[in-house]
mmCIF file of C-alpha atoms in Angstrom:
data_model
loop_
_atom_site.group_PDB
_atom_site.id
_atom_site.type_symbol
_atom_site.label_atom_id
_atom_site.label_comp_id
_atom_site.label_asym_id
_atom_site.label_seq_id
_atom_site.Cartn_x
_atom_site.Cartn_y
_atom_site.Cartn_z
ATOM 1 C CA MET A 21 -5.083 11.596 84.037
ATOM 2 C CA GLN A 22 -6.417 10.088 80.865
ATOM 3 C CA ASN A 23 -7.353 6.477 80.624
ATOM 4 C CA ILE A 24 -4.687 5.304 78.075
ATOM 5 C CA ASP A 25 -3.352 1.807 77.630
ATOM 6 C CA LEU A 26 0.417 2.257 77.576
ATOM 7 C CA TYR A 27 1.032 -0.995 75.724
ATOM 8 C CA ASN A 28 -0.794 -0.102 72.462
ATOM 9 C CA GLY A 29 -1.416 3.632 72.956
ATOM 10 C CA ARG A 30 -5.192 3.495 72.723
ATOM 11 C CA ASN A 31 -7.843 4.706 75.050
ATOM 12 C CA SER A 32 -9.022 1.910 77.204
ATOM 13 C CA ARG A 33 -12.576 3.141 77.351
ATOM 14 C CA GLU A 34 -14.894 3.206 74.376
ATOM 15 C CA PHE A 35 -16.087 6.531 73.043
ATOM 16 C CA ASN A 36 -19.436 7.321 71.591
ATOM 17 C CA GLN A 37 -19.853 6.771 67.877
ATOM 18 C CA HIS A 38 -20.550 10.464 67.398
ATOM 19 C CA PHE A 39 -17.152 11.384 68.799
ATOM 20 C CA ASP A 40 -14.540 12.260 66.121
ATOM 21 C CA ARG A 41 -11.292 10.470 66.764
ATOM 22 C CA SER A 42 -9.309 12.329 64.094
ATOM 23 C CA ASP A 43 -8.433 15.979 63.687
ATOM 24 C CA PRO A 44 -11.132 17.555 61.474
ATOM 25 C CA GLU A 45 -8.779 20.280 60.250
ATOM 26 C CA PHE A 46 -6.006 17.880 59.173
ATOM 27 C CA PHE A 47 -7.209 17.344 55.571
ATOM 28 C CA SER A 48 -8.165 20.975 55.015
ATOM 29 C CA ARG A 49 -4.699 22.108 56.054
ATOM 30 C CA MET A 50 -3.076 19.535 53.755
ATOM 31 C CA SER A 51 -5.155 20.562 50.737
ATOM 32 C CA ASN A 52 -3.451 23.948 50.604
ATOM 33 C CA SER A 53 0.058 22.514 50.607
ATOM 34 C CA TYR A 54 1.804 21.676 47.318
ATOM 35 C CA ASN A 55 3.902 18.628 46.820
ATOM 36 C CA ASP A 56 6.434 18.000 44.030
ATOM 37 C CA HIS A 57 3.976 16.018 41.908
ATOM 38 C CA ASP A 58 1.459 18.866 41.726
ATOM 39 C CA TYR A 59 4.186 21.408 41.005
ATOM 40 C CA GLY A 60 5.511 19.340 38.061
ATOM 41 C CA ARG A 61 2.026 18.834 36.641
ATOM 42 C CA LYS A 62 1.374 22.576 36.769
ATOM 43 C CA ASN A 63 4.640 23.289 34.931
ATOM 44 C CA ALA A 64 3.890 20.656 32.268
ATOM 45 C CA SER A 65 0.412 21.995 31.552
ATOM 46 C CA GLY A 66 1.754 25.546 31.333
ATOM 47 C CA LEU A 67 4.509 24.469 28.949
ATOM 48 C CA PHE A 68 2.031 22.554 26.772
ATOM 49 C CA THR A 69 -0.227 25.617 26.595
ATOM 50 C CA LEU A 70 2.730 27.806 25.598
ATOM 51 C CA ILE A 71 3.814 25.401 22.822
ATOM 52 C CA LEU A 72 0.257 25.138 21.501
ATOM 53 C CA ALA A 73 -0.062 28.931 21.438
ATOM 54 C CA LEU A 74 3.241 29.257 19.537
ATOM 55 C CA VAL A 75 2.139 26.671 16.954
ATOM 56 C CA ILE A 76 -1.152 28.475 16.369
ATOM 57 C CA ILE A 77 0.567 31.846 16.070
ATOM 58 C CA SER A 78 3.227 30.556 13.645
ATOM 59 C CA PHE A 79 0.603 28.845 11.467
ATOM 60 C CA THR A 80 -1.449 32.042 11.309
ATOM 61 C CA ILE A 81 1.591 34.181 10.460
ATOM 62 C CA GLY A 82 2.678 31.694 7.787
ATOM 63 C CA LEU A 83 -0.767 31.732 6.237
ATOM 64 C CA VAL A 84 -0.941 35.525 6.152
ATOM 65 C CA VAL A 85 2.590 35.940 4.786
ATOM 66 C CA GLY A 86 2.071 33.141 2.261
ATOM 67 C CA ILE A 87 -1.075 34.720 0.866
ATOM 68 C CA LYS A 88 0.577 38.139 0.710
ATOM 69 C CA PHE A 89 3.671 36.947 -1.196
ATOM 70 C CA ALA A 90 1.781 34.475 -3.398
ATOM 71 C CA GLY A 91 -0.068 37.296 -5.096
ATOM 72 C CA GLY A 92 -3.379 37.222 -3.310
ATOM 73 C CA ALA A 93 -6.358 34.958 -3.448
ATOM 74 C CA ASP A 94 -7.143 35.773 -7.110
ATOM 75 C CA ARG A 95 -3.897 34.363 -8.527
ATOM 76 C CA LYS A 96 -4.279 31.207 -10.633
ATOM 77 C CA ILE A 97 -2.538 28.092 -9.372
ATOM 78 C CA VAL A 98 -2.452 26.317 -12.763
ATOM 79 C CA ASP A 99 -1.549 28.258 -15.906
ATOM 80 C CA ASP A 100 -3.672 28.073 -19.065
ATOM 81 C CA LYS A 101 -1.237 25.878 -21.024
ATOM 82 C CA THR A 102 -1.195 23.179 -18.332
ATOM 83 C CA MET A 103 -4.971 23.383 -17.922
ATOM 84 C CA SER A 104 -5.586 22.839 -21.653
ATOM 85 C CA ALA A 105 -3.072 19.960 -21.725
ATOM 86 C CA MET A 106 -4.854 18.240 -18.856
ATOM 87 C CA GLN A 107 -8.256 18.675 -20.492
ATOM 88 C CA ASN A 108 -6.932 17.287 -23.783
ATOM 89 C CA LEU A 109 -5.420 14.346 -21.905
ATOM 90 C CA SER A 110 -8.815 13.225 -20.658
ATOM 91 C CA SER A 111 -10.252 13.295 -24.181
ATOM 92 C CA LYS A 112 -7.247 11.340 -25.515
ATOM 93 C CA VAL A 113 -7.647 8.656 -22.851
ATOM 94 C CA SER A 114 -11.351 8.314 -23.606
ATOM 95 C CA ASP A 115 -10.503 7.927 -27.324
ATOM 96 C CA ILE A 116 -7.998 5.176 -26.495
ATOM 97 C CA ILE A 117 -10.591 3.328 -24.436
ATOM 98 C CA LYS A 118 -13.113 3.554 -27.274
ATOM 99 C CA ASP A 119 -10.551 2.212 -29.786
ATOM 100 C CA SER A 120 -9.636 -0.801 -27.630
ATOM 101 C CA SER A 121 -12.831 -2.600 -28.661
ATOM 102 C CA SER A 122 -11.657 -2.685 -32.278
ATOM 103 C CA MET A 123 -8.545 -4.807 -31.685
ATOM 104 C CA LYS A 124 -7.068 -6.739 -34.579
ATOM 105 C CA PRO A 125 -7.219 -10.546 -34.546
ATOM 106 C CA ALA A 126 -3.982 -12.490 -34.015
ATOM 107 C CA SER A 127 -3.849 -13.607 -37.662
ATOM 108 C CA GLU A 128 -3.489 -9.962 -38.741
ATOM 109 C CA ILE A 129 -0.902 -9.134 -36.074
ATOM 110 C CA TYR A 130 1.272 -12.190 -36.817
ATOM 111 C CA PRO A 131 0.652 -13.234 -40.447
ATOM 112 C CA LYS A 132 1.836 -16.736 -41.336
ATOM 113 C CA ALA A 133 3.944 -15.528 -44.248
ATOM 114 C CA GLU A 134 6.059 -13.241 -42.034
ATOM 115 C CA TYR A 135 6.076 -15.400 -38.878
ATOM 116 C CA PRO A 136 6.217 -19.047 -40.026
ATOM 117 C CA PHE A 137 7.796 -20.708 -36.938
ATOM 118 C CA VAL A 138 6.448 -21.591 -33.470
ATOM 119 C CA ILE A 139 7.698 -23.786 -30.635
ATOM 120 C CA GLN A 140 5.321 -26.552 -29.582
ATOM 121 C CA LEU A 141 5.723 -27.801 -26.026
ATOM 122 C CA SER A 142 5.293 -31.532 -25.648
ATOM 123 C CA GLY A 143 2.266 -33.038 -23.999
ATOM 124 C CA GLU A 144 -1.263 -31.949 -23.371
ATOM 125 C CA TYR A 145 -2.139 -30.093 -20.198
ATOM 126 C CA SER A 146 -5.208 -29.777 -18.030
ATOM 127 C CA GLU A 147 -6.718 -26.338 -17.496
ATOM 128 C CA ALA A 148 -4.980 -25.801 -14.140
ATOM 129 C CA ASP A 149 -1.591 -26.943 -15.446
ATOM 130 C CA VAL A 150 -1.780 -24.848 -18.605
ATOM 131 C CA ARG A 151 -2.396 -21.721 -16.518
ATOM 132 C CA ASN A 152 0.714 -22.386 -14.442
ATOM 133 C CA VAL A 153 2.856 -23.048 -17.521
ATOM 134 C CA ALA A 154 1.513 -19.999 -19.367
ATOM 135 C CA GLN A 155 2.074 -17.780 -16.350
ATOM 136 C CA LEU A 156 5.644 -19.013 -15.954
ATOM 137 C CA LEU A 157 6.506 -18.454 -19.615
ATOM 138 C CA SER A 158 4.802 -15.072 -19.899
ATOM 139 C CA THR A 159 6.595 -13.769 -16.804
ATOM 140 C CA LYS A 160 9.873 -14.766 -18.469
ATOM 141 C CA GLY A 161 8.934 -12.579 -21.465
ATOM 142 C CA HIS A 162 7.701 -15.144 -24.006
ATOM 143 C CA THR A 163 4.597 -14.859 -26.178
ATOM 144 C CA VAL A 164 2.342 -17.787 -25.234
ATOM 145 C CA ILE A 165 -0.360 -19.308 -27.466
ATOM 146 C CA ILE A 166 -2.804 -21.820 -25.973
ATOM 147 C CA SER A 167 -4.986 -24.091 -28.095
ATOM 148 C CA GLN A 168 -7.798 -26.304 -26.842
ATOM 149 C CA ASN A 169 -8.918 -29.651 -28.253
ATOM 150 C CA ASN A 170 -11.487 -31.858 -26.452
ATOM 151 C CA GLY A 171 -10.754 -30.422 -23.007
ATOM 152 C CA LYS A 172 -6.981 -30.786 -23.353
ATOM 153 C CA TYR A 173 -4.694 -27.819 -23.902
ATOM 154 C CA ARG A 174 -1.505 -27.423 -25.933
ATOM 155 C CA VAL A 175 1.029 -24.636 -25.429
ATOM 156 C CA PHE A 176 2.932 -22.878 -28.224
ATOM 157 C CA LEU A 177 5.565 -20.139 -28.018
ATOM 158 C CA GLY A 178 6.081 -17.535 -30.682
ATOM 159 C CA PRO A 179 5.547 -16.957 -33.573
ATOM 160 C CA TYR A 180 9.050 -16.221 -34.880
ATOM 161 C CA LYS A 181 10.259 -14.696 -38.150
ATOM 162 C CA ASN A 182 13.106 -17.162 -38.656
ATOM 163 C CA GLU A 183 14.235 -20.490 -37.332
ATOM 164 C CA SER A 184 17.316 -19.071 -35.589
ATOM 165 C CA ASP A 185 15.119 -16.945 -33.271
ATOM 166 C CA ALA A 186 13.035 -20.012 -32.475
ATOM 167 C CA LYS A 187 16.179 -22.070 -31.705
ATOM 168 C CA LYS A 188 17.452 -19.328 -29.424
ATOM 169 C CA THR A 189 14.161 -19.322 -27.486
ATOM 170 C CA LEU A 190 14.160 -23.123 -27.350
ATOM 171 C CA SER A 191 17.617 -23.068 -25.751
ATOM 172 C CA GLU A 192 16.359 -20.453 -23.228
ATOM 173 C CA ILE A 193 13.345 -22.498 -22.150
ATOM 174 C CA SER A 194 15.451 -25.639 -21.849
ATOM 175 C CA LEU A 195 17.107 -23.941 -18.852
ATOM 176 C CA TYR A 196 13.774 -23.556 -17.010
ATOM 177 C CA LYS A 197 13.527 -26.345 -14.442
ATOM 178 C CA GLN A 198 10.292 -25.314 -12.697
ATOM 179 C CA GLN A 199 7.836 -27.519 -14.580
ATOM 180 C CA ASP A 200 10.082 -29.517 -16.929
ATOM 181 C CA ILE A 201 8.366 -27.860 -19.877
ATOM 182 C CA ALA A 202 11.173 -28.053 -22.417
ATOM 183 C CA THR A 203 11.364 -31.847 -22.675
ATOM 184 C CA ASN A 204 10.508 -32.937 -26.217
ATOM 185 C CA ALA A 205 9.686 -29.351 -27.254
ATOM 186 C CA GLN A 206 10.096 -28.830 -30.977
ATOM 187 C CA ILE A 207 10.100 -26.087 -33.570
ATOM 188 C CA ILE A 208 7.301 -26.458 -36.109
ATOM 189 C CA ARG A 209 6.168 -24.495 -39.140
ATOM 190 C CA ARG A 210 2.755 -22.835 -39.059
ATOM 191 C CA ILE A 211 0.264 -24.185 -41.580
#
């Protein structure tokens, strides 16, 4: 009879340290058995390989068929008319850039005889304030003129061909409440 403790199921005597207490063939037998996790992983990797192969095959077939029906590798993608138009476009743009340095001064664009009226906003502004006011008015679609005198800035709108256009603009800017810019604004004649 073996020397087994019936209470805890262990041997009551101590074995040598060289003695194996577990079955040495247990893990080798279990390594050959499949469980559900391994079976699912094998199916997923096989399915991924199949999808990848189909993508590669369809891309290759599409490339071959596309080249065949497109007329071969020697066919031009851009016709001659479009090519010449694009080349002329670059020369036109470079001519425009060269001409931008010879801009006309404001006195030639808006001569005083044709555009005699402007709107003068009241008060003198600092540099930071005049930028805010000019940005507000220019985003609303008005032509803004800024003049400087001894570090103070004045803001003018216009010029206008007739007084009725200037009055119309004055009534528009009186509705702007952002910076209270229309108080004491007046229409003046250019000198």
